Amino acid sequence: MYNGKFNQCLEVVIATDDHKTCLDFTNAIKKQCDARFFNVHYIEHKNTP
């Protein structure tokens, strides 16, 4: 029997020339998710060249 619950996983990749721009985009995306959705989990990975 279906209980109406589901998991949705999304991957967002942000590539910028500097850390501040990346951080600004990341924070904006997190704020949008927090404002519209309940129980959002974030797993962050930082990759430096």
The first five atom37 places (N, CA, C, CB, O) and aatype in JSON, in Angstrom:
{
  "aatype": [12, 18, 2, 7, 11, 13, 2, 5, 4, 10, 6, 19, 19, 9, 0, 16, 3, 3, 8, 11, 16, 4, 10, 3, 13, 16, 2, 0, 9, 11, 11, 5, 4, 3, 0, 1, 13, 13, 2, 19, 8, 18, 9, 6, 8, 11, 2, 16, 14],
  "atom_mask": [
    [1, 1, 1, 1, 1],
    [1, 1, 1, 1, 1],
    [1, 1, 1, 1, 1],
    [1, 1, 1, 0, 1],
    [1, 1, 1, 1, 1],
    [1, 1, 1, 1, 1],
    [1, 1, 1, 1, 1],
    [1, 1, 1, 1, 1],
    [1, 1, 1, 1, 1],
    [1, 1, 1, 1, 1],
    [1, 1, 1, 1, 1],
    [1, 1, 1, 1, 1],
    [1, 1, 1, 1, 1],
    [1, 1, 1, 1, 1],
    [1, 1, 1, 1, 1],
    [1, 1, 1, 1, 1],
    [1, 1, 1, 1, 1],
    [1, 1, 1, 1, 1],
    [1, 1, 1, 1, 1],
    [1, 1, 1, 1, 1],
    [1, 1, 1, 1, 1],
    [1, 1, 1, 1, 1],
    [1, 1, 1, 1, 1],
    [1, 1, 1, 1, 1],
    [1, 1, 1, 1, 1],
    [1, 1, 1, 1, 1],
    [1, 1, 1, 1, 1],
    [1, 1, 1, 1, 1],
    [1, 1, 1, 1, 1],
    [1, 1, 1, 1, 1],
    [1, 1, 1, 1, 1],
    [1, 1, 1, 1, 1],
    [1, 1, 1, 1, 1],
    [1, 1, 1, 1, 1],
    [1, 1, 1, 1, 1],
    [1, 1, 1, 1, 1],
    [1, 1, 1, 1, 1],
    [1, 1, 1, 1, 1],
    [1, 1, 1, 1, 1],
    [1, 1, 1, 1, 1],
    [1, 1, 1, 1, 1],
    [1, 1, 1, 1, 1],
    [1, 1, 1, 1, 1],
    [1, 1, 1, 1, 1],
    [1, 1, 1, 1, 1],
    [1, 1, 1, 1, 1],
    [1, 1, 1, 1, 1],
    [1, 1, 1, 1, 1],
    [1, 1, 1, 1, 1]
  ],
  "atom_positions": [
    [[0.85, -1.18, 0.0], [0.0, 0.0, 0.0], [0.9, 1.24, 0.0], [-0.97, 0.0, 1.23], [1.88, 1.31, 0.74]],
    [[0.56, 2.2, -0.82], [1.33, 3.45, -0.95], [0.92, 4.42, 0.14], [1.12, 4.09, -2.36], [-0.27, 4.67, 0.33]],
    [[1.9, 4.97, 0.87], [1.6, 5.87, 2.0], [1.69, 7.35, 1.63], [2.55, 5.59, 3.13], [1.55, 8.2, 2.5]],
    [[1.92, 7.67, 0.35], [1.97, 9.07, -0.07], [3.32, 9.73, 0.13], [0.0, 0.0, 0.0], [3.48, 10.91, -0.18]],
    [[4.3, 9.0, 0.63], [5.63, 9.57, 0.86], [6.6, 9.09, -0.2], [6.14, 9.2, 2.27], [6.48, 7.97, -0.71]],
    [[7.56, 9.94, -0.52], [8.58, 9.55, -1.48], [9.85, 10.34, -1.18], [8.11, 9.79, -2.93], [9.81, 11.37, -0.51]],
    [[10.95, 9.86, -1.68], [12.24, 10.55, -1.58], [12.6, 11.07, -2.95], [13.36, 9.61, -1.03], [12.42, 10.38, -3.96]],
    [[13.11, 12.27, -3.0], [13.58, 12.85, -4.24], [15.0, 13.33, -4.02], [12.66, 14.01, -4.73], [15.27, 14.06, -3.07]],
    [[15.9, 12.94, -4.89], [17.31, 13.32, -4.78], [17.68, 14.16, -5.99], [18.23, 12.08, -4.66], [17.43, 13.77, -7.13]],
    [[18.29, 15.29, -5.73], [18.76, 16.18, -6.79], [20.23, 16.46, -6.57], [17.94, 17.49, -6.83], [20.7, 16.52, -5.44]],
    [[20.94, 16.64, -7.65], [22.35, 17.02, -7.56], [22.53, 18.35, -8.26], [23.27, 15.92, -8.19], [22.1, 18.53, -9.4]],
    [[23.16, 19.28, -7.57], [23.44, 20.6, -8.14], [24.94, 20.79, -8.14], [22.72, 21.73, -7.33], [25.6, 20.64, -7.11]],
    [[25.49, 21.11, -9.3], [26.92, 21.37, -9.44], [27.1, 22.84, -9.77], [27.57, 20.46, -10.54], [26.54, 23.35, -10.74]],
    [[27.88, 23.52, -8.94], [28.14, 24.94, -9.14], [29.63, 25.1, -9.43], [27.7, 25.79, -7.89], [30.47, 24.71, -8.63]],
    [[29.93, 25.68, -10.58], [31.33, 25.91, -10.95], [31.51, 27.4, -11.21], [31.73, 25.07, -12.21], [30.87, 27.97, -12.1]],
    [[32.38, 28.03, -10.43], [32.66, 29.45, -10.58], [34.17, 29.68, -10.53], [31.95, 30.28, -9.48], [34.94, 28.76, -10.24]],
    [[34.56, 30.9, -10.8], [35.98, 31.23, -10.8], [36.52, 31.54, -9.41], [36.23, 32.39, -11.7], [37.74, 31.51, -9.19]],
    [[35.62, 31.86, -8.45], [36.1, 32.19, -7.11], [35.15, 31.63, -6.04], [36.25, 33.71, -6.95], [33.99, 31.34, -6.31]],
    [[35.68, 31.51, -4.85], [34.95, 30.89, -3.74], [33.73, 31.72, -3.34], [35.87, 30.71, -2.55], [32.68, 31.15, -3.04]],
    [[33.84, 33.03, -3.32], [32.73, 33.88, -2.86], [31.51, 33.73, -3.76], [33.17, 35.35, -2.82], [30.38, 33.65, -3.26]],
    [[31.71, 33.71, -5.05], [30.6, 33.54, -5.98], [29.93, 32.19, -5.78], [31.07, 33.7, -7.44], [28.71, 32.09, -5.78]],
    [[30.73, 31.16, -5.61], [30.2, 29.82, -5.36], [29.38, 29.81, -4.07], [31.35, 28.79, -5.28], [28.28, 29.26, -4.04]],
    [[29.91, 30.41, -3.03], [29.22, 30.47, -1.75], [27.91, 31.25, -1.86], [30.13, 31.11, -0.7], [26.91, 30.85, -1.27]],
    [[27.92, 32.34, -2.6], [26.69, 33.14, -2.8], [25.6, 32.31, -3.49], [27.0, 34.39, -3.63], [24.45, 32.34, -3.07]],
    [[25.97, 31.59, -4.55], [25.01, 30.74, -5.25], [24.49, 29.62, -4.34], [25.64, 30.14, -6.51], [23.29, 29.35, -4.3]],
    [[25.4, 28.99, -3.62], [25.02, 27.9, -2.73], [24.04, 28.37, -1.66], [26.27, 27.29, -2.08], [23.03, 27.71, -1.41]],
    [[24.33, 29.49, -1.05], [23.45, 30.01, 0.0], [22.08, 30.4, -0.56], [24.08, 31.22, 0.67], [21.06, 30.19, 0.1]],
    [[22.05, 30.95, -1.77], [20.77, 31.3, -2.39], [19.93, 30.06, -2.66], [21.0, 32.07, -3.7], [18.72, 30.07, -2.41]],
    [[20.54, 29.01, -3.15], [19.82, 27.76, -3.42], [19.3, 27.15, -2.12], [20.73, 26.75, -4.15], [18.15, 26.7, -2.07]],
    [[20.12, 27.14, -1.08], [19.69, 26.6, 0.22], [18.5, 27.39, 0.79], [20.86, 26.62, 1.22], [17.55, 26.8, 1.3]],
    [[18.56, 28.71, 0.7], [17.47, 29.54, 1.21], [16.18, 29.27, 0.46], [17.84, 31.02, 1.12], [15.11, 29.22, 1.07]],
    [[16.27, 29.1, -0.85], [15.07, 28.8, -1.65], [14.48, 27.44, -1.24], [15.42, 28.79, -3.17], [13.27, 27.32, -1.1]],
    [[15.33, 26.45, -1.05], [14.85, 25.12, -0.64], [14.23, 25.17, 0.75], [16.0, 24.11, -0.66], [13.16, 24.59, 0.97]],
    [[14.87, 25.85, 1.67], [14.36, 25.94, 3.04], [13.02, 26.67, 3.08], [15.36, 26.64, 3.94], [12.16, 26.34, 3.9]],
    [[12.83, 27.66, 2.22], [11.6, 28.45, 2.22], [10.43, 27.66, 1.63], [11.8, 29.74, 1.45], [9.28, 27.9, 2.0]],
    [[10.7, 26.76, 0.71], [9.62, 26.08, -0.01], [9.38, 24.65, 0.4], [9.9, 26.12, -1.45], [8.3, 24.11, 0.15]],
    [[10.34, 24.01, 1.02], [10.22, 22.59, 1.3], [10.55, 22.3, 2.76], [11.14, 21.77, 0.39], [11.3, 23.04, 3.4]],
    [[10.0, 21.24, 3.28], [10.22, 20.81, 4.65], [11.13, 19.59, 4.64], [8.88, 20.5, 5.38], [11.02, 18.72, 3.77]],
    [[12.02, 19.53, 5.6], [12.87, 18.36, 5.81], [13.84, 18.13, 4.64], [12.01, 17.12, 6.01], [13.94, 17.02, 4.13]],
    [[14.54, 19.17, 4.23], [15.53, 19.07, 3.17], [16.88, 18.76, 3.81], [15.6, 20.39, 2.33], [17.28, 19.4, 4.79]],
    [[17.59, 17.79, 3.26], [18.92, 17.43, 3.75], [19.95, 17.82, 2.71], [19.0, 15.9, 4.08], [19.74, 17.62, 1.51]],
    [[21.06, 18.36, 3.16], [22.13, 18.77, 2.26], [23.37, 17.92, 2.52], [22.46, 20.27, 2.44], [23.76, 17.69, 3.66]],
    [[23.96, 17.47, 1.45], [25.27, 16.82, 1.51], [26.17, 17.64, 0.59], [25.22, 15.27, 1.09], [25.93, 17.69, -0.62]],
    [[27.18, 18.25, 1.14], [28.04, 19.14, 0.35], [29.41, 18.53, 0.16], [28.17, 20.51, 1.03], [29.97, 17.89, 1.05]],
    [[29.93, 18.74, -1.04], [31.29, 18.33, -1.36], [31.98, 19.48, -2.03], [31.3, 17.07, -2.26], [31.42, 20.12, -2.92]],
    [[33.17, 19.75, -1.62], [33.96, 20.82, -2.24], [35.1, 20.2, -3.01], [34.5, 21.83, -1.17], [35.82, 19.33, -2.49]],
    [[35.26, 20.63, -4.21], [36.29, 20.1, -5.07], [37.14, 21.27, -5.57], [35.68, 19.29, -6.25], [36.64, 22.14, -6.28]],
    [[38.4, 21.27, -5.21], [39.28, 22.34, -5.66], [40.26, 21.77, -6.68], [40.05, 22.99, -4.47], [40.8, 20.69, -6.5]],
    [[40.47, 22.52, -7.76], [41.39, 22.02, -8.8], [42.83, 21.99, -8.35], [41.29, 22.87, -10.02], [43.7, 21.6, -9.12]]
  ]
}
